[in-house]
PDB file of C-alpha atoms in Angstrom:
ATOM      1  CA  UNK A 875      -0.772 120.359 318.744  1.00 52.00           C
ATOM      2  CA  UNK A 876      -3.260 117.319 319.779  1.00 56.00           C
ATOM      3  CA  UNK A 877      -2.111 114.973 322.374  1.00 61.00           C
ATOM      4  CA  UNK A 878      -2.185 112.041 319.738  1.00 68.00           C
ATOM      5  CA  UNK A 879      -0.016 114.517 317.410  1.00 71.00           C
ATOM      6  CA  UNK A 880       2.888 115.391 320.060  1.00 72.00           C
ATOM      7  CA  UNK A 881       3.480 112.018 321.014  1.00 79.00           C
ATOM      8  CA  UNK A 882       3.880 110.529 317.158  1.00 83.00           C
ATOM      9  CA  UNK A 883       6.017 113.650 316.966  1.00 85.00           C
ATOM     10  CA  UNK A 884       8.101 112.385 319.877  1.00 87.00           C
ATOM     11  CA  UNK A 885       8.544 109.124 318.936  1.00 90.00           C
ATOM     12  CA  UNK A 886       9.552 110.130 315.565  1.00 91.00           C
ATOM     13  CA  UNK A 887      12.408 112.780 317.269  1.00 92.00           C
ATOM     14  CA  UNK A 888      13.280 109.224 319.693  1.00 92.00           C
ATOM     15  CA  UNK A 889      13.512 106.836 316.750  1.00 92.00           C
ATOM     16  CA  UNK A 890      15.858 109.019 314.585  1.00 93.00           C
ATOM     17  CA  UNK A 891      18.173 109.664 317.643  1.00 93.00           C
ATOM     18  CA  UNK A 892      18.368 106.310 317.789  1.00 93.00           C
ATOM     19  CA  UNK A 893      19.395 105.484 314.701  1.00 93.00           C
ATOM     20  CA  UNK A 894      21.501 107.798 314.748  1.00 91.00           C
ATOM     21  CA  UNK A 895      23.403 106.589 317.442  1.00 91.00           C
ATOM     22  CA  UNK A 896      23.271 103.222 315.961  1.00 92.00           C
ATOM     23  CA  UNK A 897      25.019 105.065 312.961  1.00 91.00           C
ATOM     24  CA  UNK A 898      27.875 106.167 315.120  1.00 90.00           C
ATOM     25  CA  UNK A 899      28.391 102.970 316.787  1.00 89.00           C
ATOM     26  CA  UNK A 900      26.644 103.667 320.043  1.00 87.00           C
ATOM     27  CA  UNK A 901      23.651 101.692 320.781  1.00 89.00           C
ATOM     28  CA  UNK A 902      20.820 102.988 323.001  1.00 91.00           C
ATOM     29  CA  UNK A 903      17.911 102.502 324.121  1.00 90.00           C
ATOM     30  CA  UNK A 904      14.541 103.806 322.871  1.00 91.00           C
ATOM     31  CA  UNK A 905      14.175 104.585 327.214  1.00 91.00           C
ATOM     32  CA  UNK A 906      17.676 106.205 327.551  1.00 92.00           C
ATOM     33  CA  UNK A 907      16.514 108.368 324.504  1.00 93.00           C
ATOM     34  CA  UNK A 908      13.494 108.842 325.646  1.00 92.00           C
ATOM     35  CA  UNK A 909      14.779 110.348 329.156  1.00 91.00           C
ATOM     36  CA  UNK A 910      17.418 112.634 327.188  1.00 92.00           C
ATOM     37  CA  UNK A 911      15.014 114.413 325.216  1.00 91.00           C
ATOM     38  CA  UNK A 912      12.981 115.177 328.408  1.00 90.00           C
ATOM     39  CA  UNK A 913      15.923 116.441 329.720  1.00 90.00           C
ATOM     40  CA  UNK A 914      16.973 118.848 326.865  1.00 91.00           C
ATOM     41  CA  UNK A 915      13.146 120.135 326.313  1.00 89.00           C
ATOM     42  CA  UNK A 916      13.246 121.007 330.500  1.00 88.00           C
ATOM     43  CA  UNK A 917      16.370 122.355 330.318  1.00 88.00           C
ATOM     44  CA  UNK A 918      15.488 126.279 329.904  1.00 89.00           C
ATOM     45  CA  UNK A 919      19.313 126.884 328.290  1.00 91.00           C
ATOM     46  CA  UNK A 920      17.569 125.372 325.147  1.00 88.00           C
ATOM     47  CA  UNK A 921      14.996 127.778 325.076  1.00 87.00           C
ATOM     48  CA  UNK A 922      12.307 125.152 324.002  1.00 87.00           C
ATOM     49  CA  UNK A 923       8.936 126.695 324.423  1.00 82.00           C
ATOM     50  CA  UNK A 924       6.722 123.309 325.726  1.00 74.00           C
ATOM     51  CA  UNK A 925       3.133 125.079 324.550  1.00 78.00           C
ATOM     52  CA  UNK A 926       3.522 125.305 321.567  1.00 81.00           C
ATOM     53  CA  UNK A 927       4.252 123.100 318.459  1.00 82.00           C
ATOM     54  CA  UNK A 928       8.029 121.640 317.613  1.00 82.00           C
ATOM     55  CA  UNK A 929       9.056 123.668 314.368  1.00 87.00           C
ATOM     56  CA  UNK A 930      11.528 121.879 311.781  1.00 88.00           C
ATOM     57  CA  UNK A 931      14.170 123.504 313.229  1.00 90.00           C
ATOM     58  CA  UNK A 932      13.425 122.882 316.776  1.00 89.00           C
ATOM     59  CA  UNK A 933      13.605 119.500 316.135  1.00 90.00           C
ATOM     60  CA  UNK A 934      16.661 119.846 314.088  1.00 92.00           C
ATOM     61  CA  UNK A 935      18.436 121.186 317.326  1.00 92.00           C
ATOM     62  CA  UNK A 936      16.783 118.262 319.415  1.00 92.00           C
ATOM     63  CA  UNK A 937      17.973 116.187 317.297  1.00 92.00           C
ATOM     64  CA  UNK A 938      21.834 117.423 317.942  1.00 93.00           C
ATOM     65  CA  UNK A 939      21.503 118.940 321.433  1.00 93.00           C
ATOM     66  CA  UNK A 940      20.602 114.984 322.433  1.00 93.00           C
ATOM     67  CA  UNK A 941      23.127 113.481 319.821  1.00 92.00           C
ATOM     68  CA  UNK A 942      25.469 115.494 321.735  1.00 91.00           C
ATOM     69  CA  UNK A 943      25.166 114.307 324.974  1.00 91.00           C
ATOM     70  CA  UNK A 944      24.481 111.119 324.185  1.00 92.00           C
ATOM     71  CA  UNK A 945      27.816 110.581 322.486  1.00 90.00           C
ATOM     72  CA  UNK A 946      29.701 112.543 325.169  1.00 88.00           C
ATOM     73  CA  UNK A 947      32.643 110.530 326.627  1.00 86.00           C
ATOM     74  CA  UNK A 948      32.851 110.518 330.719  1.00 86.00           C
ATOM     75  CA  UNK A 949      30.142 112.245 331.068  1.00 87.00           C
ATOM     76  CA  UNK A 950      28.833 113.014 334.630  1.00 90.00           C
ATOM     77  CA  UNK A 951      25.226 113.857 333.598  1.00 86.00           C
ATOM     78  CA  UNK A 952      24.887 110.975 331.018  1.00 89.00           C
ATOM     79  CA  UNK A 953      25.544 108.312 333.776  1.00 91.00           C
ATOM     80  CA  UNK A 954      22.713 110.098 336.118  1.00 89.00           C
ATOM     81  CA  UNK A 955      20.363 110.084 333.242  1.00 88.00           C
ATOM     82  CA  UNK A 956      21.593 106.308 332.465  1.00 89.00           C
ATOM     83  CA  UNK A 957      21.057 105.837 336.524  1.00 90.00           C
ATOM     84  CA  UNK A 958      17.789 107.457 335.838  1.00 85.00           C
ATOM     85  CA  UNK A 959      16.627 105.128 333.636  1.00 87.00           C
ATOM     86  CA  UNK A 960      17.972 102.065 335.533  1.00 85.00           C
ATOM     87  CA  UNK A 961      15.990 103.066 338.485  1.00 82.00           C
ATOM     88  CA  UNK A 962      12.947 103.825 336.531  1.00 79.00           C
ATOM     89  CA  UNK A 963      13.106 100.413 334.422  1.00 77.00           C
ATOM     90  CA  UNK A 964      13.718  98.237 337.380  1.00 75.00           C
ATOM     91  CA  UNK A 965      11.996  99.703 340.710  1.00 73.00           C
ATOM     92  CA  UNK A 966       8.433  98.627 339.833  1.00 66.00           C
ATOM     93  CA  UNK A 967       9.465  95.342 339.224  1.00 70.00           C
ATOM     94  CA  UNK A 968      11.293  95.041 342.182  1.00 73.00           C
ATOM     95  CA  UNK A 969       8.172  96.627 344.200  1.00 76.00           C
ATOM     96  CA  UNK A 970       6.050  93.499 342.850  1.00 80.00           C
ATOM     97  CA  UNK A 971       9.116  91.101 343.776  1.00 78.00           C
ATOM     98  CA  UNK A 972       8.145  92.320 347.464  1.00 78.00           C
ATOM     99  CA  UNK A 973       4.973  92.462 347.209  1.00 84.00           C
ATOM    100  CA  UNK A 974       4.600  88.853 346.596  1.00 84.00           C
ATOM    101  CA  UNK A 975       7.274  87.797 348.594  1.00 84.00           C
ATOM    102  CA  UNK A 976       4.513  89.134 351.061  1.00 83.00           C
ATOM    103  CA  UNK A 977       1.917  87.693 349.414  1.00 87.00           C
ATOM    104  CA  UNK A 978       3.737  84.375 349.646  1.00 88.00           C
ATOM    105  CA  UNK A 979       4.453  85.068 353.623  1.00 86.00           C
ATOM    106  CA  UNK A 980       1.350  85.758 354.539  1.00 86.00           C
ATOM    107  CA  UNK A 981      -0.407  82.819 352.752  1.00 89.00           C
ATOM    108  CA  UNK A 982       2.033  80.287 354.442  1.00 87.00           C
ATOM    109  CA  UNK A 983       1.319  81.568 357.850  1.00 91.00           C
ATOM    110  CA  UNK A 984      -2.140  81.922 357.632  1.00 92.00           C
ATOM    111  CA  UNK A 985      -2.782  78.231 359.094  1.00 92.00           C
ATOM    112  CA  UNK A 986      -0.753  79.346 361.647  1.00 93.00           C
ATOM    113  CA  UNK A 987      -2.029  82.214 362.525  1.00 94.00           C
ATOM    114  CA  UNK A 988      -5.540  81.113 362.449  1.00 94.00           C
ATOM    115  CA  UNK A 989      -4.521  78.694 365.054  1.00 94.00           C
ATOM    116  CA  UNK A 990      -3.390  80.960 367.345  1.00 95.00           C
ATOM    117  CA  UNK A 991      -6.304  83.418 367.061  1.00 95.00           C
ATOM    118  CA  UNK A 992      -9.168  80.725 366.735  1.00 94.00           C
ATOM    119  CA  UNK A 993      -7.668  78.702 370.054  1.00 91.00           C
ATOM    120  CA  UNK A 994      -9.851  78.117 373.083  1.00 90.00           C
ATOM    121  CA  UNK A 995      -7.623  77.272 375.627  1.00 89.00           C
ATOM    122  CA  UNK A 996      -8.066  76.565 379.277  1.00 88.00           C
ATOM    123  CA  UNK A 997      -5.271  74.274 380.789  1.00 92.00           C
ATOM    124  CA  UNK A 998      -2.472  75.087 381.384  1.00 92.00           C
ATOM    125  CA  UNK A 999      -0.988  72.353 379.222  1.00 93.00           C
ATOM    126  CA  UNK A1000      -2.907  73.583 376.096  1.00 93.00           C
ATOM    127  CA  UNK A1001      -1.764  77.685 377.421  1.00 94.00           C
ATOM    128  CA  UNK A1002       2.087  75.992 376.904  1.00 94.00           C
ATOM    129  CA  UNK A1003       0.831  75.015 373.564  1.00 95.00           C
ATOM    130  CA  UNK A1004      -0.239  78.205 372.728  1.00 95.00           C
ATOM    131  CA  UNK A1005       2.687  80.411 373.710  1.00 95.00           C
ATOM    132  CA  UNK A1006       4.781  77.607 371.564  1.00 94.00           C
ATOM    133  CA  UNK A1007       2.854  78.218 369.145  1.00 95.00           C
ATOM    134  CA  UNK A1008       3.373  82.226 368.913  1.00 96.00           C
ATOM    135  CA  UNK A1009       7.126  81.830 369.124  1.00 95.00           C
ATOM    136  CA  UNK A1010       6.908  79.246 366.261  1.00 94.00           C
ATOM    137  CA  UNK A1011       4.545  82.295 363.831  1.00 94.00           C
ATOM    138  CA  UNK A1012       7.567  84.986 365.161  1.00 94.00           C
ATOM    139  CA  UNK A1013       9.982  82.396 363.761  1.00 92.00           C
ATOM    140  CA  UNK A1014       8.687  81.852 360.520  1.00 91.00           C
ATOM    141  CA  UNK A1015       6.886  85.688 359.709  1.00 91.00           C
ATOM    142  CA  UNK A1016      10.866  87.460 361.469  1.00 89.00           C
ATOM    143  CA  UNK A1017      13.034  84.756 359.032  1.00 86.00           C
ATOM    144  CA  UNK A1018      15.422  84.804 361.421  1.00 86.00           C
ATOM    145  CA  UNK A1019      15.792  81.534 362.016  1.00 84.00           C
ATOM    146  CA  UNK A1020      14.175  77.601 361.440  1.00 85.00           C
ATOM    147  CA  UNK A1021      11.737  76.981 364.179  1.00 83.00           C
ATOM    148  CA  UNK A1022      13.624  73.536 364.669  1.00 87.00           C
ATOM    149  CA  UNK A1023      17.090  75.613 365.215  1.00 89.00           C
ATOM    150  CA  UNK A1024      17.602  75.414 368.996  1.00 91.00           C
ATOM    151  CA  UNK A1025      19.567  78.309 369.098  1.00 91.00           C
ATOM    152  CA  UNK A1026      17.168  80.872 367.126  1.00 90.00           C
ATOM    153  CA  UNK A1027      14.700  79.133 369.325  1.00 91.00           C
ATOM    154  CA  UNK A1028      16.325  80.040 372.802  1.00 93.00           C
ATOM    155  CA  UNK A1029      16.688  83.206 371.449  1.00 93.00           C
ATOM    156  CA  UNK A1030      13.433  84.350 370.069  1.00 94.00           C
ATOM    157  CA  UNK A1031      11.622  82.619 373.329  1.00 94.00           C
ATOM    158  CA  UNK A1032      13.677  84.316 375.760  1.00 94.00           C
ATOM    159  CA  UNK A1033      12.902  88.115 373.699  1.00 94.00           C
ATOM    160  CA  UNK A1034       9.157  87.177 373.832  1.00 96.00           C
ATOM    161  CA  UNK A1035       9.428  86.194 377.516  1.00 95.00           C
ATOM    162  CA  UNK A1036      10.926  89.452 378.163  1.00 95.00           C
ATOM    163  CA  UNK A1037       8.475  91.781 376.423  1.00 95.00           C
ATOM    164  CA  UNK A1038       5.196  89.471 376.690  1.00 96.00           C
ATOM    165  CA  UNK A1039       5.337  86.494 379.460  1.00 95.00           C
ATOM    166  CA  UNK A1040       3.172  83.629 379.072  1.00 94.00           C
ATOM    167  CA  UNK A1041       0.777  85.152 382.697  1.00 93.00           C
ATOM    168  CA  UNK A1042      -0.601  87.777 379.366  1.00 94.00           C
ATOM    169  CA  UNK A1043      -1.823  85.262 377.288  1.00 94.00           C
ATOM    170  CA  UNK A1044      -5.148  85.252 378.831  1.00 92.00           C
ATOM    171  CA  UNK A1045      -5.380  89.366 378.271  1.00 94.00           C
ATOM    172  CA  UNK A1046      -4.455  88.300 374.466  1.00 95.00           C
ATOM    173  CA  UNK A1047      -7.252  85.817 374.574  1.00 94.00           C
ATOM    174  CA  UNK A1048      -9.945  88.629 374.948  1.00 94.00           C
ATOM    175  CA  UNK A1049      -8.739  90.595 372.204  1.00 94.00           C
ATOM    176  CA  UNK A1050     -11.034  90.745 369.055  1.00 95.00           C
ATOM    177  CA  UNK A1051      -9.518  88.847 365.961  1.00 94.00           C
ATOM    178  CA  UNK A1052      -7.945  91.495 364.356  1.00 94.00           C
ATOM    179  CA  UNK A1053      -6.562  92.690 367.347  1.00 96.00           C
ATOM    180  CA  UNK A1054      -5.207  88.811 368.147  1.00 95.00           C
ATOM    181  CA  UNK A1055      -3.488  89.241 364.301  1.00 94.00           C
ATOM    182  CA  UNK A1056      -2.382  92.901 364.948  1.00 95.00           C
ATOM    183  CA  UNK A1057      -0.329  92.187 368.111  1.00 96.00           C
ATOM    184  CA  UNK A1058       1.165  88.891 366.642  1.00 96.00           C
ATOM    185  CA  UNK A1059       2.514  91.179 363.831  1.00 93.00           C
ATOM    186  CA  UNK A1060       3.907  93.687 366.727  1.00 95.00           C
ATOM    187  CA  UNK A1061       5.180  91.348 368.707  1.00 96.00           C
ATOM    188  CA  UNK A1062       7.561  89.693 365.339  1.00 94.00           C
ATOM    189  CA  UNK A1063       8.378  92.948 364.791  1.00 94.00           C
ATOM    190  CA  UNK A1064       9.425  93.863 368.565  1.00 96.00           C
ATOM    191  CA  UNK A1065      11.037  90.276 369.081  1.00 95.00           C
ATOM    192  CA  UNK A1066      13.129  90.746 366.089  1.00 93.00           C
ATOM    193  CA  UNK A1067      14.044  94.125 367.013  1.00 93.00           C
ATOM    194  CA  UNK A1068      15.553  92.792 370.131  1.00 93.00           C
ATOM    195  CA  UNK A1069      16.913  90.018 368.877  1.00 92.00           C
ATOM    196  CA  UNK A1070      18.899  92.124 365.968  1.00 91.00           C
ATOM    197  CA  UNK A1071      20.159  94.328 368.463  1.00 90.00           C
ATOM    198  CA  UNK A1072      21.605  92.054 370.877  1.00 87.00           C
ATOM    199  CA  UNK A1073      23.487  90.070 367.768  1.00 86.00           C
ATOM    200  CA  UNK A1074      24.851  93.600 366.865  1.00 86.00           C
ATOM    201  CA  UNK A1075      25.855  94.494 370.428  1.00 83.00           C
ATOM    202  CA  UNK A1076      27.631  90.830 370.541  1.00 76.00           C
ATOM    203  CA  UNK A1077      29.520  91.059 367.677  1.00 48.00           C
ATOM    204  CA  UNK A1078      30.829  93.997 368.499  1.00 37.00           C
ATOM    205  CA  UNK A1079      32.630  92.305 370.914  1.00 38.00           C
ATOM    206  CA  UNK A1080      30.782  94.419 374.159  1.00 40.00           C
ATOM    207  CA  UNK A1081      27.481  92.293 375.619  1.00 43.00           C
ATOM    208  CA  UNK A1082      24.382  94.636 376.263  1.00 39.00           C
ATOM    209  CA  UNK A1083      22.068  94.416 379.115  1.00 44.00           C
ATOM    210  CA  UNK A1084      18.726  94.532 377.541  1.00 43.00           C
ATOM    211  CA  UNK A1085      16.447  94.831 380.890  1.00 46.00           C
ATOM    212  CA  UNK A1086      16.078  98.561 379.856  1.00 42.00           C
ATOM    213  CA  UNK A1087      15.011  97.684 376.545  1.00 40.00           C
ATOM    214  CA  UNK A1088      12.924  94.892 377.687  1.00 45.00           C
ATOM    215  CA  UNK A1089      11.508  96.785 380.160  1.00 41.00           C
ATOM    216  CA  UNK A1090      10.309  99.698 377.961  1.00 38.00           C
ATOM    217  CA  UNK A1091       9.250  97.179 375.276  1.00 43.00           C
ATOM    218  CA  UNK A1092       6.864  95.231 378.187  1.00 46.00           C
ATOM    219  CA  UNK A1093       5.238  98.746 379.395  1.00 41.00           C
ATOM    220  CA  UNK A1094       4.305  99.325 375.789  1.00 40.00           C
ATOM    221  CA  UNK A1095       3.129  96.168 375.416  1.00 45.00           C
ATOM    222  CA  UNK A1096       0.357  96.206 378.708  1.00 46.00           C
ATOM    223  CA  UNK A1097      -0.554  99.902 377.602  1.00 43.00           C
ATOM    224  CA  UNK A1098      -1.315  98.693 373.820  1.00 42.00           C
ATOM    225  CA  UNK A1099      -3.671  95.561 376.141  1.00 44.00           C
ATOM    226  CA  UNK A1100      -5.125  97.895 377.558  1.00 40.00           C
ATOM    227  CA  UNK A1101      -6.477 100.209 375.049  1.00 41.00           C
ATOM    228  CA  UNK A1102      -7.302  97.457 373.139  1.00 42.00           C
ATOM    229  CA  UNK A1103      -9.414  95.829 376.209  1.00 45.00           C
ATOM    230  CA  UNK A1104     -11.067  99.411 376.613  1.00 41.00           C
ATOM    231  CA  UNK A1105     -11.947  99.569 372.458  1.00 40.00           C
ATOM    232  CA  UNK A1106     -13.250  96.243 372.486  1.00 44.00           C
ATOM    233  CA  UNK A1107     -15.987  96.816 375.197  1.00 45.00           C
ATOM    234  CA  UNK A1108     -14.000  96.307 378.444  1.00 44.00           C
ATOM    235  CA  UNK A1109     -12.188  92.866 377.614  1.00 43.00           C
ATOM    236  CA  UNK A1110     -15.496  91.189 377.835  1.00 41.00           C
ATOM    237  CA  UNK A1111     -15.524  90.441 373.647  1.00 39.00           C
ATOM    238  CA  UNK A1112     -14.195  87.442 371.918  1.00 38.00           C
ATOM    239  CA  UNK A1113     -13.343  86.798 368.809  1.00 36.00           C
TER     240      UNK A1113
END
């Protein structure tokens, strides 16, 4: 049977199922359908042979074996084939919700960003700029937070402090672009990290001292510097 063949074949079997149901009072879906007969061709208790050609009478007992389950009352494997389908219909979608929820993210902060990576700074007013400047991207990129809340402010400043003082901004300033954009994504990742777990160790009522944590995060921190330094020729490129 040709490819072009089997499937009109299928859709046939599908279609009649369907009205079928309809015919019985239970509408379905041409999906739900769709999903059942796959089931009942796989299943090797129906002793459907997949290479070769659907007789008359193999798709006579389709026809029923899916009719069967399809009208079956309470019926455990119905509602994982109807789960099935759910998942199926609606996780792509969702995927491309993300995806440009992303897409949305990352346009918004590129202005930001490119501030932060394109700066050339060299007092120490416009260094206190700068640093304000990465708390206020970790703000916006982590969403936890307005950059105008004091609170989330205090908060997300005193994580960054504690995992990447403002003394290594001028090791950040060496880095290569992408590496400038690469650690400001690590850093709202490790900032937010901290800053989840020490809500969670608040509200459950016991407060956490996060030295260790911030002490572990900051080692990690100078080691990723380094290597970076060391891949982009010894600290000595710029962006």
């Amino acid at each position: 049977m040709s490819g072009a063949h089997a499937e009109s074949v299928i859709k046939n079997i599908i279609r009649e199922i369907v009205q079928q149901c309809a015919a019985r009072g239970h509408a379905v879906s041409d999906t739900l359908v769709a999903f059942m007969v796959k089931a009942v061709v796989l299943d090797p208790r129906n002793c459907f042979n997949v290479d070769r050609t659907l007789t008359k009478q193999d798709v006579q007992k389709l026809e029923e074996l899916c009719l069967g389950k399809l009208m079956e009352e309470c019926s455990p494997s119905l509602d994982t084939i109807k789960m099935q389908v759910h998942f199926d219909m609606n996780y792509t979608s969702r995927r491309e919700f993300l995806e440009e929820i992303h897409r949305v993210l990352e346009s918004r902060l590129s202005s930001v960003s490119r501030e932060i990576t394109d700066s050339r700074v060299k007092t120490r007013e416009e260094f206190d700029a700068l640093y304000c400047k990465i708390i206020t991207y970790i703000q916006l990129r982590s969403g936890m937070g307005s950059p105008t809340d004091d609170t989330a402010l205090k908060e997300a400043t005193a994580a960054l402090q504690s995992v990447f003082p403002q003394t290594e901004l001028g090791a950040f300033m060496v880095l290569l672009k992408r590496d400038k954009e690469q650690q400001l994504r690590e850093l709202t990742m490790i900032v937010t990290g901290i800053r989840l777990f020490n809500k969670a160790s608040k509200k459950g009522g016991e407060e956490t001292d996060l030295q260790e944590l911030s002490i572990v995060h900051h080692a990690t921190h100078k080691n990723t510097c380094y290597h970076r330094q060391c891949y982009s020729g010894g600290g000595g490129a710029r962006a």
